[in-house]
Coordinates of C-alpha atoms (C1' of nucleotides) in Angstrom, one line a residue:
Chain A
X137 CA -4.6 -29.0 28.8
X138 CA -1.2 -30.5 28.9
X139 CA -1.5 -33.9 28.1
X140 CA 1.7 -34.9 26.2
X141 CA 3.4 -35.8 29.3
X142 CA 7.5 -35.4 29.8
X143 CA 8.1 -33.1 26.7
X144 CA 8.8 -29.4 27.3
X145 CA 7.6 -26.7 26.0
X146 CA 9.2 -23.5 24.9
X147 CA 8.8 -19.7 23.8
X148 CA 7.8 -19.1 20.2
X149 CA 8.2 -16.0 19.2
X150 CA 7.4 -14.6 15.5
X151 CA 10.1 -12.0 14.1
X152 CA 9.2 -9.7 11.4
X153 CA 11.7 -8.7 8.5
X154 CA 9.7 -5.9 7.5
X155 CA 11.3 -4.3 4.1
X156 CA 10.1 -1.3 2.3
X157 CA 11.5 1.0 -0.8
X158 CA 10.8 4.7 -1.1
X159 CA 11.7 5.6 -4.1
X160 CA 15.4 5.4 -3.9
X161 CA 16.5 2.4 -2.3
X162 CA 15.0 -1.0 -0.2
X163 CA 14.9 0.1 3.9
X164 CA 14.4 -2.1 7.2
X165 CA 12.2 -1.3 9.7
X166 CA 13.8 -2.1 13.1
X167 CA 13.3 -1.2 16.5
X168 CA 15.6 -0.4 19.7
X169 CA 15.2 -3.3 22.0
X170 CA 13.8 -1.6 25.5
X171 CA 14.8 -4.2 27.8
X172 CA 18.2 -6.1 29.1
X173 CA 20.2 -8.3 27.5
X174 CA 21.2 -6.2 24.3
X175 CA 19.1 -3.4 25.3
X176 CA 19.5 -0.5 23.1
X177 CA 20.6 -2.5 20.2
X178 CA 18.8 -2.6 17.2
X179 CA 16.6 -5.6 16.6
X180 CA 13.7 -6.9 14.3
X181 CA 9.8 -6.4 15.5
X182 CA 9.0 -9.5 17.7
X183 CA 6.6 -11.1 20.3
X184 CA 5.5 -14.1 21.6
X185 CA 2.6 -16.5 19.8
X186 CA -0.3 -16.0 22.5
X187 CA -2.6 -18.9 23.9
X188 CA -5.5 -18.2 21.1
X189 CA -3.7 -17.3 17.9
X190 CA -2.1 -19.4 15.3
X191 CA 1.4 -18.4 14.3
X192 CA 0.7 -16.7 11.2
X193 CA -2.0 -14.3 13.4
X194 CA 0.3 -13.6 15.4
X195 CA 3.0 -12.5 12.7
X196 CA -0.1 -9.8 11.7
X197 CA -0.8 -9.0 14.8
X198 CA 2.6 -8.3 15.8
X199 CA 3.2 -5.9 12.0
X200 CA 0.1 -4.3 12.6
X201 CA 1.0 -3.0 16.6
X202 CA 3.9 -1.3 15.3
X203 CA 2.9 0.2 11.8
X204 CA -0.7 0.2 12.3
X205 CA -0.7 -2.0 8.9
X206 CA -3.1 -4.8 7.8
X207 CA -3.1 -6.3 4.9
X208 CA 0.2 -6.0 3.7
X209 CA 1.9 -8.7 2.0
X210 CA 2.9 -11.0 4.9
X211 CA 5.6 -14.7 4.5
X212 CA 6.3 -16.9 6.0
X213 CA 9.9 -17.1 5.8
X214 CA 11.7 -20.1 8.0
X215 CA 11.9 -21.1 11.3
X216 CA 15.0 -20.6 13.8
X217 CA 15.9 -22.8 16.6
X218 CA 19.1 -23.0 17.7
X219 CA 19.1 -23.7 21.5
X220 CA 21.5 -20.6 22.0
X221 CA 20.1 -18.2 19.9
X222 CA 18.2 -16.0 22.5
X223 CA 20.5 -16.2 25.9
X224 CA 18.1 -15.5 28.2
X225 CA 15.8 -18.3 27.5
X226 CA 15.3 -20.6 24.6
X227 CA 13.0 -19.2 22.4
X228 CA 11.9 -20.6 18.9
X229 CA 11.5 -17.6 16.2
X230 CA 9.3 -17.9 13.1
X231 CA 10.6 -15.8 11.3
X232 CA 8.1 -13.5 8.5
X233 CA 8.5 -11.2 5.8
X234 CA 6.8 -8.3 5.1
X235 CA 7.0 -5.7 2.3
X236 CA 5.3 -2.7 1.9
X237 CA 5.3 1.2 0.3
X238 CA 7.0 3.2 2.7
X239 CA 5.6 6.3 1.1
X240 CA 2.2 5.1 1.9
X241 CA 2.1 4.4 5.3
X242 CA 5.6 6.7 6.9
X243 CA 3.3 8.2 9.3
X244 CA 1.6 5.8 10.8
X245 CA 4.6 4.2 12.8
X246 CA 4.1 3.2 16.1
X247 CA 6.2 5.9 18.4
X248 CA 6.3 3.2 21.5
X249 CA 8.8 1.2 19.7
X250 CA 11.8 3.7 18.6
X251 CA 11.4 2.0 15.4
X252 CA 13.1 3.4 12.4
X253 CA 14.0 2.6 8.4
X254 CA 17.4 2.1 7.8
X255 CA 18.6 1.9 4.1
X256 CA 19.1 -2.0 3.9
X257 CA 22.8 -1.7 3.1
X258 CA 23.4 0.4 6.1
X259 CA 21.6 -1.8 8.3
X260 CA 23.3 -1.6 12.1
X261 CA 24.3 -5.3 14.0
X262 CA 21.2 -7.2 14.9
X263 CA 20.8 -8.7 18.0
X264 CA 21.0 -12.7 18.5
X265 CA 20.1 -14.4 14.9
X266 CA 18.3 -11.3 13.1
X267 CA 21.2 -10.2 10.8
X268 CA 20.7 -14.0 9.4
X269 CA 17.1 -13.8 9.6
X270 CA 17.6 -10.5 7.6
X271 CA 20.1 -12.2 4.8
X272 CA 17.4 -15.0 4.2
X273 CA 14.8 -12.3 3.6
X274 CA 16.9 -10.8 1.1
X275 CA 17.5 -14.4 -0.9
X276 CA 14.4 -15.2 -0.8
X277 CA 12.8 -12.1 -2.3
X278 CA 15.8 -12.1 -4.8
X279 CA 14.7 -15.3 -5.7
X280 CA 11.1 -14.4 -5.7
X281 CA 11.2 -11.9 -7.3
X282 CA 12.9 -13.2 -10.4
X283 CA 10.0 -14.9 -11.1
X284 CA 7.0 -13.7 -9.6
X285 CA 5.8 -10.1 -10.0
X286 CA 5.9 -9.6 -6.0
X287 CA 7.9 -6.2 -5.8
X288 CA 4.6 -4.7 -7.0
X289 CA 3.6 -4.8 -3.2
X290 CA 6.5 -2.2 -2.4
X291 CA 5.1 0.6 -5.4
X292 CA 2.1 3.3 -5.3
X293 CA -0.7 2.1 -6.9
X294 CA 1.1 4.6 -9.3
X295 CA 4.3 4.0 -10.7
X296 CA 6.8 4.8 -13.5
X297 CA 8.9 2.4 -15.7
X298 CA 11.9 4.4 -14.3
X299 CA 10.6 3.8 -10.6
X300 CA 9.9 0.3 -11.6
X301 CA 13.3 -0.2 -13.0
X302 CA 14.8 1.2 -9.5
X303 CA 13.0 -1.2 -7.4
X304 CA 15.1 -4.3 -9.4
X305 CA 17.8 -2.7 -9.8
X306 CA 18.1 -2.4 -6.3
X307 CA 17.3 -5.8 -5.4
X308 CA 19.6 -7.3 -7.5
X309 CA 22.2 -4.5 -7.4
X310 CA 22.9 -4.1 -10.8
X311 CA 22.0 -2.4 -13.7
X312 CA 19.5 -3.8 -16.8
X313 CA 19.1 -2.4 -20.0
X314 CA 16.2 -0.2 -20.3
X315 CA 14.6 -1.0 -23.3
X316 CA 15.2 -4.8 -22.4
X317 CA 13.3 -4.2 -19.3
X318 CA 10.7 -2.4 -20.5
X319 CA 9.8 -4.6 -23.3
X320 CA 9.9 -7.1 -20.8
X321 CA 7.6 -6.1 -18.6
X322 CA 4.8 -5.0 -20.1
X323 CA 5.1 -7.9 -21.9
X324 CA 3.6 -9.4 -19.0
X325 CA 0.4 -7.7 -19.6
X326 CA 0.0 -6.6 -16.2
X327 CA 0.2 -3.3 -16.5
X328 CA -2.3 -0.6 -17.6
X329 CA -0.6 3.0 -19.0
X330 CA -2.3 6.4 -17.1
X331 CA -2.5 9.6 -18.8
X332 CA -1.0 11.4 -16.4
X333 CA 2.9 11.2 -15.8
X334 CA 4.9 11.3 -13.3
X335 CA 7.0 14.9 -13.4
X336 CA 9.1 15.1 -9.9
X337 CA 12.1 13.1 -11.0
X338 CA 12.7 14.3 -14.4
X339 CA 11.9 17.6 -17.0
X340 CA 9.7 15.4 -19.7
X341 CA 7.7 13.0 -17.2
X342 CA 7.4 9.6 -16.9
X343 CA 4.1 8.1 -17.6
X344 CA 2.4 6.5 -14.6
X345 CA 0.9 3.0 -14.6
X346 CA -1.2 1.0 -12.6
X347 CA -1.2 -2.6 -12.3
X348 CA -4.0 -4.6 -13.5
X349 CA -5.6 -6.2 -10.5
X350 CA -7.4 -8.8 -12.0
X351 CA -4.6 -10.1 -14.3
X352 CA -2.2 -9.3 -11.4
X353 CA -3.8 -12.1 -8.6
X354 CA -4.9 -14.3 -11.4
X355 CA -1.2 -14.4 -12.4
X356 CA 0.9 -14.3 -10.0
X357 CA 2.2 -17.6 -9.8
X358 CA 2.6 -16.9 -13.4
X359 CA 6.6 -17.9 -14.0
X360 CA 8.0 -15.2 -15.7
X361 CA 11.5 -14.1 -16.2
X362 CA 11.7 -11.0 -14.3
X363 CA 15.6 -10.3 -15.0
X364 CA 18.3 -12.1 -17.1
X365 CA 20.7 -14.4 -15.8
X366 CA 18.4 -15.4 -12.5
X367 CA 21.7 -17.6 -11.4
X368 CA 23.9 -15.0 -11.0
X369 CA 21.7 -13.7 -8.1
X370 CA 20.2 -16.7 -6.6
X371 CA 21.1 -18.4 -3.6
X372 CA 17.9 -21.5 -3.4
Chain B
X238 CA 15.9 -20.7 33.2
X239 CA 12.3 -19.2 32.6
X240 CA 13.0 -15.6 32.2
X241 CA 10.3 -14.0 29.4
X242 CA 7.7 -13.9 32.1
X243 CA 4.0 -13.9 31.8
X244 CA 4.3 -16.1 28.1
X245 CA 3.0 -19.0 27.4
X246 CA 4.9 -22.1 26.4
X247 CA 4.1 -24.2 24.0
X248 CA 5.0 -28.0 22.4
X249 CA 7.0 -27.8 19.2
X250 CA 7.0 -31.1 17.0
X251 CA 9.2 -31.9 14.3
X252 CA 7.0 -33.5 11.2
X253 CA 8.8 -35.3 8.2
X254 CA 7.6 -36.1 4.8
X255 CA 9.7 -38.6 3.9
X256 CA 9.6 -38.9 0.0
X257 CA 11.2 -41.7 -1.8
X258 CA 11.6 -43.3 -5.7
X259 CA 11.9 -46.7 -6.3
X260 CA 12.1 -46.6 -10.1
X261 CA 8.5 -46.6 -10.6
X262 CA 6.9 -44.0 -8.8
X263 CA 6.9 -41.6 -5.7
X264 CA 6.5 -42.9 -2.4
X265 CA 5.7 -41.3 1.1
X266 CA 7.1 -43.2 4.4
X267 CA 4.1 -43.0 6.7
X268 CA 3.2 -44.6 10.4
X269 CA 0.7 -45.7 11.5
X270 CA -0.1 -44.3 14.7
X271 CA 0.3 -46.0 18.3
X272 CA -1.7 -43.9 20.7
X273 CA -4.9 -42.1 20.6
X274 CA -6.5 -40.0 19.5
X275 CA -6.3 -40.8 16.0
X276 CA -4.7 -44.6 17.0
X277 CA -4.0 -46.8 14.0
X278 CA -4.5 -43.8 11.5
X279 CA -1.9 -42.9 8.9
X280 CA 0.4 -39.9 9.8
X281 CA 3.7 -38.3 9.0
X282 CA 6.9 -39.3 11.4
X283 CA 7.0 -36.9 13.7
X284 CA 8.5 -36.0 17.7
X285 CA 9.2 -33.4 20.0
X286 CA 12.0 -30.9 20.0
X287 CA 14.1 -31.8 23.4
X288 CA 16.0 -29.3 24.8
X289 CA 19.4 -29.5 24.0
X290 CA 18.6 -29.9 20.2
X291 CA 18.1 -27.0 18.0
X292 CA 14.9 -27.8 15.4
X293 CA 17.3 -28.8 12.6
X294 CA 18.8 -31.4 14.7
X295 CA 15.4 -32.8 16.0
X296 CA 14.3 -33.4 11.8
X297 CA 17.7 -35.2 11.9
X298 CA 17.1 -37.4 14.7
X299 CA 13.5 -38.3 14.1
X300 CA 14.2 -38.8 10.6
X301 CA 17.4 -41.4 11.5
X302 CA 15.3 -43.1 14.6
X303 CA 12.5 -44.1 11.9
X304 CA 15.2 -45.2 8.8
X305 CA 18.5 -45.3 10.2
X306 CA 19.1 -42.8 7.9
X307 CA 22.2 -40.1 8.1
X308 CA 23.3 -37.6 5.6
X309 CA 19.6 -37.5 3.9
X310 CA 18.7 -34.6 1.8
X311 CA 16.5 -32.6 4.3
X312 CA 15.3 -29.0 4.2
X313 CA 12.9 -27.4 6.8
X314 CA 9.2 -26.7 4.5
X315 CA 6.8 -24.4 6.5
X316 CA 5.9 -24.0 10.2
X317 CA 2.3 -24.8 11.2
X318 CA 0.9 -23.4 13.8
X319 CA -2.8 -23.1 14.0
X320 CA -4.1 -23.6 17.4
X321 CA -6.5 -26.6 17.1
X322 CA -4.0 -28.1 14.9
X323 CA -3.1 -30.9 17.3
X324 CA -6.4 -31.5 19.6
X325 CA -4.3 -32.9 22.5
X326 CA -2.4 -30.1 23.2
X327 CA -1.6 -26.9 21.3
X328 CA 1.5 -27.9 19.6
X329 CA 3.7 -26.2 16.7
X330 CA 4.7 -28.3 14.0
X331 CA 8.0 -27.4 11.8
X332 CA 7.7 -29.4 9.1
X333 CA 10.8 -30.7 6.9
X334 CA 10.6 -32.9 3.9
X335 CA 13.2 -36.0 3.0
X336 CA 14.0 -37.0 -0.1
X337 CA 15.7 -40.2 -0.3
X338 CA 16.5 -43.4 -2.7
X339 CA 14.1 -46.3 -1.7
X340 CA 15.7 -48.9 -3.4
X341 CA 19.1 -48.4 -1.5
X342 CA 17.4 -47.9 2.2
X343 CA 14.6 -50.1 2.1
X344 CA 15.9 -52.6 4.8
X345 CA 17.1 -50.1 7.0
X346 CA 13.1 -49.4 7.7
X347 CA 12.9 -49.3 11.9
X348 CA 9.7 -52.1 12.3
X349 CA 9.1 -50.2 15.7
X350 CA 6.7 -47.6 14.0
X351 CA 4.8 -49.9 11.5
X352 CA 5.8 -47.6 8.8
X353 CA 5.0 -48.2 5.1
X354 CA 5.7 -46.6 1.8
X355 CA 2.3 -45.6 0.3
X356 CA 2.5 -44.6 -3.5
X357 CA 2.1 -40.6 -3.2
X358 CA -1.0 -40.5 -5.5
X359 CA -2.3 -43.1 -2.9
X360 CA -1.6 -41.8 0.0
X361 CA -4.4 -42.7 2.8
X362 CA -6.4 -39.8 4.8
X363 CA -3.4 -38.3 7.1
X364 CA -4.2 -37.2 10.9
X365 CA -4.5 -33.4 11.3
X366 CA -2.7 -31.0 9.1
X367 CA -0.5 -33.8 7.5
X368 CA -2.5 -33.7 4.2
X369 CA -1.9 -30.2 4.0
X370 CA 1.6 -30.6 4.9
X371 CA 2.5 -33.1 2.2
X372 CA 0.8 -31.3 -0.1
X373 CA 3.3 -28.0 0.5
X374 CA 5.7 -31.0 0.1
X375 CA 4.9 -31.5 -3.4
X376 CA 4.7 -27.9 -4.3
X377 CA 8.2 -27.7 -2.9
X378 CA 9.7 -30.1 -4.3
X379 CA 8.2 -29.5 -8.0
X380 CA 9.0 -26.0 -7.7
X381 CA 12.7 -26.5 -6.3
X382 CA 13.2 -29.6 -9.3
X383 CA 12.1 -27.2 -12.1
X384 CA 15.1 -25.3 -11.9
X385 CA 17.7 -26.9 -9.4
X386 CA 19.1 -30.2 -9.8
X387 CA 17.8 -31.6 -6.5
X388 CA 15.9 -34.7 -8.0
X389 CA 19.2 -36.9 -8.0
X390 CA 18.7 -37.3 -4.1
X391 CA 16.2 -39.6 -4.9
X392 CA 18.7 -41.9 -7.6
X393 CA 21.0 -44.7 -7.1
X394 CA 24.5 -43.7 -7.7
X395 CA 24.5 -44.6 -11.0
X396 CA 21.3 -44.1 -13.0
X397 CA 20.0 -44.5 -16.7
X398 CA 18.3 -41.5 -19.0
X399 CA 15.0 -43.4 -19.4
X400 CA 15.5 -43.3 -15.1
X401 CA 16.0 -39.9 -15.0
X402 CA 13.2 -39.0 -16.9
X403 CA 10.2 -41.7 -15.1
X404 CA 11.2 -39.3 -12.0
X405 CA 10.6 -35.8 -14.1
X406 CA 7.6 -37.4 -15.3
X407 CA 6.5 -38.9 -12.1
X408 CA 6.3 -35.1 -10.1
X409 CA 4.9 -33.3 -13.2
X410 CA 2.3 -35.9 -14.3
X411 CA 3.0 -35.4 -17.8
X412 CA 5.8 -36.9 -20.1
X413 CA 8.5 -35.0 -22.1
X414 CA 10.1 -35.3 -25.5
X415 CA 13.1 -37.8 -24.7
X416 CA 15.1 -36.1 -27.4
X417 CA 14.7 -32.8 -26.4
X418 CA 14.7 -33.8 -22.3
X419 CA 18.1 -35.9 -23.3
X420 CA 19.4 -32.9 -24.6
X421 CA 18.6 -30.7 -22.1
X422 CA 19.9 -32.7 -18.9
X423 CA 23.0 -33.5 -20.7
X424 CA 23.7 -30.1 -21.7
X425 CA 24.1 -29.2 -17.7
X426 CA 27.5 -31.3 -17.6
X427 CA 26.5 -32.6 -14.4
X428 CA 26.5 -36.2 -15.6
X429 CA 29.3 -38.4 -16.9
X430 CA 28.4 -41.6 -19.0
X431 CA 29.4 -44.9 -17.6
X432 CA 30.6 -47.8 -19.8
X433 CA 28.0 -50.1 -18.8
X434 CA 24.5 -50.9 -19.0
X435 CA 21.2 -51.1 -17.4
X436 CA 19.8 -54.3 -18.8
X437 CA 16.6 -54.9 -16.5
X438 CA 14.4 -52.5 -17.8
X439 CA 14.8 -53.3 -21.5
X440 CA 15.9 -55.7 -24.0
X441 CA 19.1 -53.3 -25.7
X442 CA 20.0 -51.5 -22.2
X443 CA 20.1 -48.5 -21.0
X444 CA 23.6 -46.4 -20.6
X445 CA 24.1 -45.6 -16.9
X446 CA 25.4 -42.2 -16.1
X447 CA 26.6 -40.7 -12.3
X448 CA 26.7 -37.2 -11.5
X449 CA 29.8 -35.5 -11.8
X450 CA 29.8 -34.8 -7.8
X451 CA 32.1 -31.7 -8.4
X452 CA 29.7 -29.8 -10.6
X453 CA 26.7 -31.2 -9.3
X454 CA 28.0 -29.4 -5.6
X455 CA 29.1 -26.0 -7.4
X456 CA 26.1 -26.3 -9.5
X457 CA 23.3 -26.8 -7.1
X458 CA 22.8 -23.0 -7.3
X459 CA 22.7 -23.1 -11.1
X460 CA 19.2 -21.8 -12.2
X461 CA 18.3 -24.3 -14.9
X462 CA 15.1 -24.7 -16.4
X463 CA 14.9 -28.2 -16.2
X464 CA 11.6 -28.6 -17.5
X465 CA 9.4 -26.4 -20.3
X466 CA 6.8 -24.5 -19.5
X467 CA 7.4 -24.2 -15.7
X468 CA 4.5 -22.4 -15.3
X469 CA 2.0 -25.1 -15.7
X470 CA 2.9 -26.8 -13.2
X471 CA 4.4 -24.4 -10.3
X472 CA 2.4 -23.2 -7.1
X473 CA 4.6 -20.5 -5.8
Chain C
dG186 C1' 11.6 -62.1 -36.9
dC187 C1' 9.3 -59.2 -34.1
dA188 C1' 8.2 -56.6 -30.1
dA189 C1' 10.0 -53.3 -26.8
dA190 C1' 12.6 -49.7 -25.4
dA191 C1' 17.0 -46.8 -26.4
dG192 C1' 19.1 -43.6 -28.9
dT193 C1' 19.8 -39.9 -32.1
dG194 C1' 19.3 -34.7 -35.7
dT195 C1' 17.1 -31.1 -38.0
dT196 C1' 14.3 -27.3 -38.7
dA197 C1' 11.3 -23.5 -37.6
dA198 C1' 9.8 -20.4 -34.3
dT199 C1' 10.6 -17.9 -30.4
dC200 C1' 13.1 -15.5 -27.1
dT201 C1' 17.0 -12.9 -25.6
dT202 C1' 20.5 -9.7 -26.0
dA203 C1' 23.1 -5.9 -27.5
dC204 C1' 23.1 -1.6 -29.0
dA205 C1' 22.0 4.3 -30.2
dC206 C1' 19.3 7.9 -31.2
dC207 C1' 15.4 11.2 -30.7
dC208 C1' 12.0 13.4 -27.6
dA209 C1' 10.1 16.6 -24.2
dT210 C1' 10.8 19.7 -20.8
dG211 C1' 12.7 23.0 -17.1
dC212 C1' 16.0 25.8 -16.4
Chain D
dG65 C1' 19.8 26.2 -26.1
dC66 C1' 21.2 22.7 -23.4
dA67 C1' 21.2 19.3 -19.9
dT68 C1' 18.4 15.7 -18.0
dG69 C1' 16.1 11.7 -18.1
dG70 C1' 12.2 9.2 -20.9
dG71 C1' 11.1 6.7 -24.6
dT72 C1' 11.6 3.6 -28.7
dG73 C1' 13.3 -0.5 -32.8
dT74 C1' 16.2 -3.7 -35.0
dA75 C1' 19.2 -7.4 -36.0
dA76 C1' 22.0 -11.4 -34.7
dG77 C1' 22.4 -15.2 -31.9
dA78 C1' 20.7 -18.5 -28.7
dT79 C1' 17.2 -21.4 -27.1
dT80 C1' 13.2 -24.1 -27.4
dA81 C1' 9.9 -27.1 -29.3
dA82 C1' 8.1 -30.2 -32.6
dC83 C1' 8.9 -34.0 -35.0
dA84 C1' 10.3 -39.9 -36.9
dC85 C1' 13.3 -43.2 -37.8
dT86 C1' 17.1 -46.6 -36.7
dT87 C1' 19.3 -49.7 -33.3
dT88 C1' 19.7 -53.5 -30.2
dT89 C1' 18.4 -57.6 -28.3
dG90 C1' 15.5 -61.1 -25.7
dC91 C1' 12.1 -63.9 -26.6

DNA sequence: GCAAAAGTGTTAATCTTACACCCATGC
DNA sequence: GCATGGGTGTAAGATTAACACTTTTGC
């Protein structure tokens, strides 16, 4: 079946940027590479598109083999394809995003790959492109998430304001004004209060809430303000 | 230099939608195809990645061979990579998007690909994917011009308000307030006021303005809402 | 002199920000 | 009873949106 004559063809490989938050802070799944060159360095979770799948399959087929995952909220993210970038033979990555509750799904990690969650600012050197691949990821869920409620796919189905306030807080390292940020929020109407609270981080509790499913897919190309000043931390 | 053994290889394409304004409306720069399958039908300018190039470089060349083009605003879109996309042969299209002013390139057009400008809104049936891929084009583009000032690509140096506005108008399909859309664009200080006029469009003239080039560089960043109630119009 | 398009200000409503105190509980 | 973190309201300022008339000039 190779019928565009004199062209080459080359490796495409899909590279996952798979970010998660626990609680306290955002953390990167990454592996230790098990072959020569750079073997033993740290790396994201790739492979190569096979003959059958389209790119985007393989991107999920490649998360779920080493978190066991499916359906977790999967990007497309850019494409990298530098003739250099991998030395031992030219490889086009396609690069993906991932995010998901760390809490959630700790345990099912694949053993076979060494992987392991780093806290995002203490990320080790990346082999080849990756650390870039990795600072894309974050500009792009900054930006994201300033105006689209995305970070919702890094929480329990449970969560607290405070939790809630973390997870931006985090992103955008900084600090918002809690009453701003509440009113904020559940301004959006996507949220529903639970009766129970939350009492392992603090004496009084925090009251949980869940999202509201329907209103959540129905708006979430709704284009909300998530924080204040967006162009402070956006890089387009 | 085939080292990852056991992987396939595969074609990757470059594919560019090539947008342009001429003062009255969106355009798309299409060809008409030379060789089957699909012969004679409309599609996007496209080519291989070749091996020396990285993907960047092949949008740059195959944009240039088709307009003689340099120094065009180009940014990579969205990688498609379905298997059947291409029924020849499994190929991987990386898809960037153009944006360019008609008026100043028009006679630069190569005549070796039998391109054409087709008005956007009527654009003929496009071989495999490309509908789809224009499509993320415009969802881009309208995204990326609601709140970064990425629309003067497509204007002559030196451009009038009532200009500037057709082309807001022209992505959103809707008109604006030219009081309050005057006020909000000049409030940016990206544009300084020329002495003289544009007398072709109207009887009193229109004041031309250029972009202050040092803002409009330091500014691209800036997070503006250039348009009200983004959110009606924006796919994310 | 009139048709056609350019240009210009004000007001009301909404949204955003800054800011400080009380509450509930575990220890 | 006190330390810790959760929860709430208001007022001033900024931004946005709605709205109509005058100006210029080619014909």
């Amino acid at each position: 079946m190779l019928k565009y004559s004199g062209q080459i063809r080359l490796l495409v490989a899909v590279d996952c940027i798979i970010l998660g938050f626990d609680g306290e802070g955002y953390k990167i799944l990454l592996i230790q590479r098990g072959f020569a060159p750079e073997k033993k360095k740290w790396s994201l979770m790739g492979g190569f598109v096979q003959p059958q799948e389209s790119v985007d399959e393989a991107a999920s087929r490649i998360l779920g083999e080493l978190t066991g995952l499916k359906s977790v909220y999967l990007e497309q993210l850019h494409t990298f394809g530098a003739p250099g970038r991998d030395p031992v033979e030219r490889t086009i990555a396609v690069a993906y995003f991932a995010l998901i509750d760390i809490q959630k799904y700790e345990k099912q990690l694949s053993k076979e790959y060494h992987a392991e969650w780093f806290p995002l600012k203490e990320m080790p050197e990346l082999i080849f492109d990756h650390s870039q691949m990795v600072e894309m990821a974050k500009n792009r869920l900054r930006y994201k998430a300033a105006l689209h409620p995305i970070l919702f796919e890094l929480l329990p189905e449970k969560f607290t304001l405070p939790q809630l306030q973390a997870l931006y807080e985090g992103l955008y390292d900084t600090t918002f004004d809690k009453r701003n940020f509440n009113r904020k929020l559940l301004s959006t109407g996507l949220f529903v209060k639970q009766k129970d609270k939350d009492k392992d981080s603090s004496k009084k509790g925090a009251f949980f809430f869940k999202l509201d499913q329907g209103k959540y897919l129905n708006n979430f190309q709704a284009f909300l303000k998530f924080i204040p000043n967006p162009e402070k931390f956006l890089v387009p």
